[in-house]
Short mmCIF file of C-alpha atoms in Angstrom, two decimals:
data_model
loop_
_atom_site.label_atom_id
_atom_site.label_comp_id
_atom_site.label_asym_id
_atom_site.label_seq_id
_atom_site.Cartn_x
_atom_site.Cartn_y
_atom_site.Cartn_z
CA UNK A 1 105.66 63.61 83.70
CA UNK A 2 104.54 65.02 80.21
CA UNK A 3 101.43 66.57 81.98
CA UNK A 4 102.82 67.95 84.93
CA UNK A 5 105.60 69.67 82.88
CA UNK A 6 102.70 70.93 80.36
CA UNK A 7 101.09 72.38 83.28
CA UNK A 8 103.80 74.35 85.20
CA UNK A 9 104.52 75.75 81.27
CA UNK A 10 100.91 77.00 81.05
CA UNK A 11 100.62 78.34 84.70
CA UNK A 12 104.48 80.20 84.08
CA UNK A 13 102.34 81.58 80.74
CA UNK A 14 99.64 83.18 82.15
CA UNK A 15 101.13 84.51 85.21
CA UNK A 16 103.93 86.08 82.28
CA UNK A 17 100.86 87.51 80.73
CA UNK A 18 99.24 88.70 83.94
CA UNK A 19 102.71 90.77 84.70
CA UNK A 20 102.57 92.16 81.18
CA UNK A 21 98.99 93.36 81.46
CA UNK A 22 99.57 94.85 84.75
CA UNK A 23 102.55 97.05 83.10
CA UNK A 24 100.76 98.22 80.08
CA UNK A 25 97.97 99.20 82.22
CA UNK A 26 100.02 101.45 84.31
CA UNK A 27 101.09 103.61 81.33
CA UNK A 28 100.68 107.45 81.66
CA UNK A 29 98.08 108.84 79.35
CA UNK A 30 99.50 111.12 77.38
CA UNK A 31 97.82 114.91 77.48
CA UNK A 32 99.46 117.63 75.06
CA UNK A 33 97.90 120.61 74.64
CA UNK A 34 96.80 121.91 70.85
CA UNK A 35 96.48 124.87 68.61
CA UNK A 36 94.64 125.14 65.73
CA UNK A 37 92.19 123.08 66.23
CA UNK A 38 88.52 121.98 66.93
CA UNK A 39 87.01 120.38 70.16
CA UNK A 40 83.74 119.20 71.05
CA UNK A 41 81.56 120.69 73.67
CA UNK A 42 78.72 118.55 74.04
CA UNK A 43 77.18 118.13 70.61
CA UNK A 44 78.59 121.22 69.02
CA UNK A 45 82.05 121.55 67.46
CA UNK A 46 83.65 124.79 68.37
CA UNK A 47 86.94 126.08 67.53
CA UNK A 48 90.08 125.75 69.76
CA UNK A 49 92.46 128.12 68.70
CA UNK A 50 95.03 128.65 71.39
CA UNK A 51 95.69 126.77 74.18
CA UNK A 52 98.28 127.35 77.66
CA UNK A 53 98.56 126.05 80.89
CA UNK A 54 100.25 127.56 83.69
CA UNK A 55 100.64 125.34 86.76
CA UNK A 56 102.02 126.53 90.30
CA UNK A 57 104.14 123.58 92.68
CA UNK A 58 105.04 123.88 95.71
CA UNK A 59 107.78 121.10 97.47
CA UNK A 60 109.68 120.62 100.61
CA UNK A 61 112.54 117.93 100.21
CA UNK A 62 114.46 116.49 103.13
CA UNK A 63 117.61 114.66 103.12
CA UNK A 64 119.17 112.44 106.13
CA UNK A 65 122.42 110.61 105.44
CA UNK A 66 124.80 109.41 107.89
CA UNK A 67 128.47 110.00 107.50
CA UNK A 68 130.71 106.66 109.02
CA UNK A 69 134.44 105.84 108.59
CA UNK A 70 136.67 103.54 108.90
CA UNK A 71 138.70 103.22 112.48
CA UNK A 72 141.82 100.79 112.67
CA UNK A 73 141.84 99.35 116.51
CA UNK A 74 145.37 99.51 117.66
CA UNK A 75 144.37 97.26 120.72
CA UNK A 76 142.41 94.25 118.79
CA UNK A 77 144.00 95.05 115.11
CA UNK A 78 140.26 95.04 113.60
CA UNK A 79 139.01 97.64 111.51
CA UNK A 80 135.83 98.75 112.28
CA UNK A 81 132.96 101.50 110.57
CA UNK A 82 132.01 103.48 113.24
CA UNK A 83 129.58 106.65 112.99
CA UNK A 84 130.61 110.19 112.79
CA UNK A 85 128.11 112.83 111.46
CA UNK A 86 124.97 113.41 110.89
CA UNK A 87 123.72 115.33 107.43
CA UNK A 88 120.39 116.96 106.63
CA UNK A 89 119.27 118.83 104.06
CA UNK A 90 116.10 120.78 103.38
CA UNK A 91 115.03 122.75 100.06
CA UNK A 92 112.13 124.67 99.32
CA UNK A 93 110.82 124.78 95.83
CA UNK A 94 107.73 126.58 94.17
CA UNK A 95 107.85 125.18 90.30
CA UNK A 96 106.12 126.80 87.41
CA UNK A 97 104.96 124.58 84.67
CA UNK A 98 104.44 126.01 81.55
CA UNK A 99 103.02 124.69 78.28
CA UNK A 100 101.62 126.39 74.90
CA UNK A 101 99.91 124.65 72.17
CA UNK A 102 101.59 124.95 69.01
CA UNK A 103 99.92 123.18 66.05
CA UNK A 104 97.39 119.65 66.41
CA UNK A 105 98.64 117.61 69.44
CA UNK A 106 102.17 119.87 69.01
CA UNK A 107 103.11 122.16 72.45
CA UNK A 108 106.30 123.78 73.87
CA UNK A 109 106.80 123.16 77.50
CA UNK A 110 109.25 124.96 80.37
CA UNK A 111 109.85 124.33 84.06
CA UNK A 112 110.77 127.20 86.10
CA UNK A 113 111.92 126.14 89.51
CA UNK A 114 112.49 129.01 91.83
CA UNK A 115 114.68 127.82 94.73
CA UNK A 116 113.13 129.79 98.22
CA UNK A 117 115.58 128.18 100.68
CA UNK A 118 118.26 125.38 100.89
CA UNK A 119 120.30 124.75 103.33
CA UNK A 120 122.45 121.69 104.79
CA UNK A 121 123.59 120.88 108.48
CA UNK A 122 126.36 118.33 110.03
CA UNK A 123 126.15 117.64 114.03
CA UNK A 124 127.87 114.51 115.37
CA UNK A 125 125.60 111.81 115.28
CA UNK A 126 123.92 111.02 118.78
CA UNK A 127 122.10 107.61 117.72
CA UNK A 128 124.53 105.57 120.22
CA UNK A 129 126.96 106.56 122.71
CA UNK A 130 128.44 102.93 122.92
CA UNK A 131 132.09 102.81 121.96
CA UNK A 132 131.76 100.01 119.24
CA UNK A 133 129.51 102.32 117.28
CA UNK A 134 130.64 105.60 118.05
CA UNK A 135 133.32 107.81 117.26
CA UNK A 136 134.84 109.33 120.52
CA UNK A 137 133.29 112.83 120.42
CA UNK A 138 135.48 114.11 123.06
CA UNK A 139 138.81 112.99 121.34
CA UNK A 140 139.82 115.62 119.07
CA UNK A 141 141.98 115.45 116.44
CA UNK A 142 142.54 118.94 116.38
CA UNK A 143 143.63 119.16 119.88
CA UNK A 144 146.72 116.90 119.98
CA UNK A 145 147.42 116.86 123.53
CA UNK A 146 143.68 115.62 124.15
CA UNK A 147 143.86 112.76 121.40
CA UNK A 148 144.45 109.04 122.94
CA UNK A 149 145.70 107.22 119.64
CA UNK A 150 144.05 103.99 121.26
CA UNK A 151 140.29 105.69 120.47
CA UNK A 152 138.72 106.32 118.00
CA UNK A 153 139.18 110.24 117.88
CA UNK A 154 136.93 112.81 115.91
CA UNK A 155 138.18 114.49 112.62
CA UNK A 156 135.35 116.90 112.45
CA UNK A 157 136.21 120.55 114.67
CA UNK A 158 132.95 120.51 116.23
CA UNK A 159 131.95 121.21 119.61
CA UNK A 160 130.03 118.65 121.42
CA UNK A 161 125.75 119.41 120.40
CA UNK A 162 127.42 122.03 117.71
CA UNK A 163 125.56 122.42 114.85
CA UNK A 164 126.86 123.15 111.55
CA UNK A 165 124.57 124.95 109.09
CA UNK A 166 125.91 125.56 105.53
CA UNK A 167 125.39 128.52 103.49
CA UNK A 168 121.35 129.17 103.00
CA UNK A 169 120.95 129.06 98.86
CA UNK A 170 117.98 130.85 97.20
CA UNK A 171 117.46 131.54 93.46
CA UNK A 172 116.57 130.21 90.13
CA UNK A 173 117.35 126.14 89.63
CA UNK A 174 117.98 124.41 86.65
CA UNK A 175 115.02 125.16 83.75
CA UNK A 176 113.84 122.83 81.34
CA UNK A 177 112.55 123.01 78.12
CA UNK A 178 110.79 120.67 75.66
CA UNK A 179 108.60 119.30 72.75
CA UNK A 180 105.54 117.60 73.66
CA UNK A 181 103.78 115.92 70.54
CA UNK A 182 101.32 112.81 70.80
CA UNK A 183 100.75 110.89 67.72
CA UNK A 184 97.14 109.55 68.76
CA UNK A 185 94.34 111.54 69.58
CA UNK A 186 90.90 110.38 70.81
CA UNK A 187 88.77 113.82 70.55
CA UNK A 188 89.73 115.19 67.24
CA UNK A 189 87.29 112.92 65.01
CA UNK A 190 84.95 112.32 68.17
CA UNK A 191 81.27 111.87 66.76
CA UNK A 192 78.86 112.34 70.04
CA UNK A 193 76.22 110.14 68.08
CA UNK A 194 78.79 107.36 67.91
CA UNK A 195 81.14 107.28 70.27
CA UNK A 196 82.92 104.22 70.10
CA UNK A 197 84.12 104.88 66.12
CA UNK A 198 85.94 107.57 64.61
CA UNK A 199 88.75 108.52 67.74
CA UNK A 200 91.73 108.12 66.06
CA UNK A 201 94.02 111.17 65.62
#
């Protein structure tokens, strides 16, 4: 009993330790840019001044969602979640990422995010058309002598395969700034003749 218990202890050990390994080998390196400084080039030490980096993005982000409520049966007193809408949204985004070295290891960085288009729709959702699942489309609650209060009847004024498109946005998002500093640095003390001593910051 001793042994067995000995060995589910070491087997729940090492697979702890794989786990851990795994995670610290899917860090992100850090990369700051630098100012100020000196960089090797091959075998010759050169000066590195001034550094910046300007980097162009382009995204397209959709968003689905499905709008349900809640629909008290008069006929079978259950309350049931029945679908209603359907949402989408789609934005267009070209980001500019800028950094500038500062001092050793030290740089300023911004975001830009320039918004192109966005724009969201609502239709009434057409995934089913069976009665348990579905609101009643044709059962408007804004046309009272058309509503039957034993269905489920549509709070949304929208014509049947209406879409409704929101207001297209365009413009500058929300920029970011920041400090970007890494405390370790494996080129600064490089030594081409030796590479494996010497790469600490």
């Amino acid at each position: 009993m001793v042994h067995g218990n000995v060995r589910k202890l070491a087997f729940l050990t090492a697979a702890m330790g794989t786990l851990i390994a795994s995670q610290a080998l899917a860090a992100d390196l850090t990369d700051v840019l630098d100012a100020a400084d000196e960089v090797y080039l091959g075998n010759e030490l050169v000066s590195d001044p001034f550094d910046i980096s300007l980097t162009p993005k382009f995204s397209q982000r959709h968003e689905w969602a499905k709008l349900k409520r809640e629909y008290y049966e008069g006929s079978t007193k259950q309350m049931r979640l029945l679908n209603e809408l359907e949402y989408k949204r789609v934005v267009n985004e070209f980001d500019i990422d800028l950094e500038i070295g500062m001092f050793h290891d030290l740089s300023f960085r911004m975001g830009i995010p320039i918004i192109i288009s966005d724009q969201a729709s609502y239709k009434f959702d057409t995934s089913s058309d069976k009665p348990e699942f579905q609101i009643n489309r044709t059962n408007s609650w804004f046309s009272p002598e058309h509503t039957n209060p034993l269905t489920p009847y549509r709070f949304f004024d929208l014509k049947e395969g209406e879409t409704l498109k929101g207001r297209d946005r365009s413009g500058l998002g929300d920029m970011t700034f920041g400090i970007a500093w890494s405390p370790y640095n494996t080129e600064r003390h490089f030594i081409p003749e030796r590479p494996w001593e010497g790469n600490t910051g």
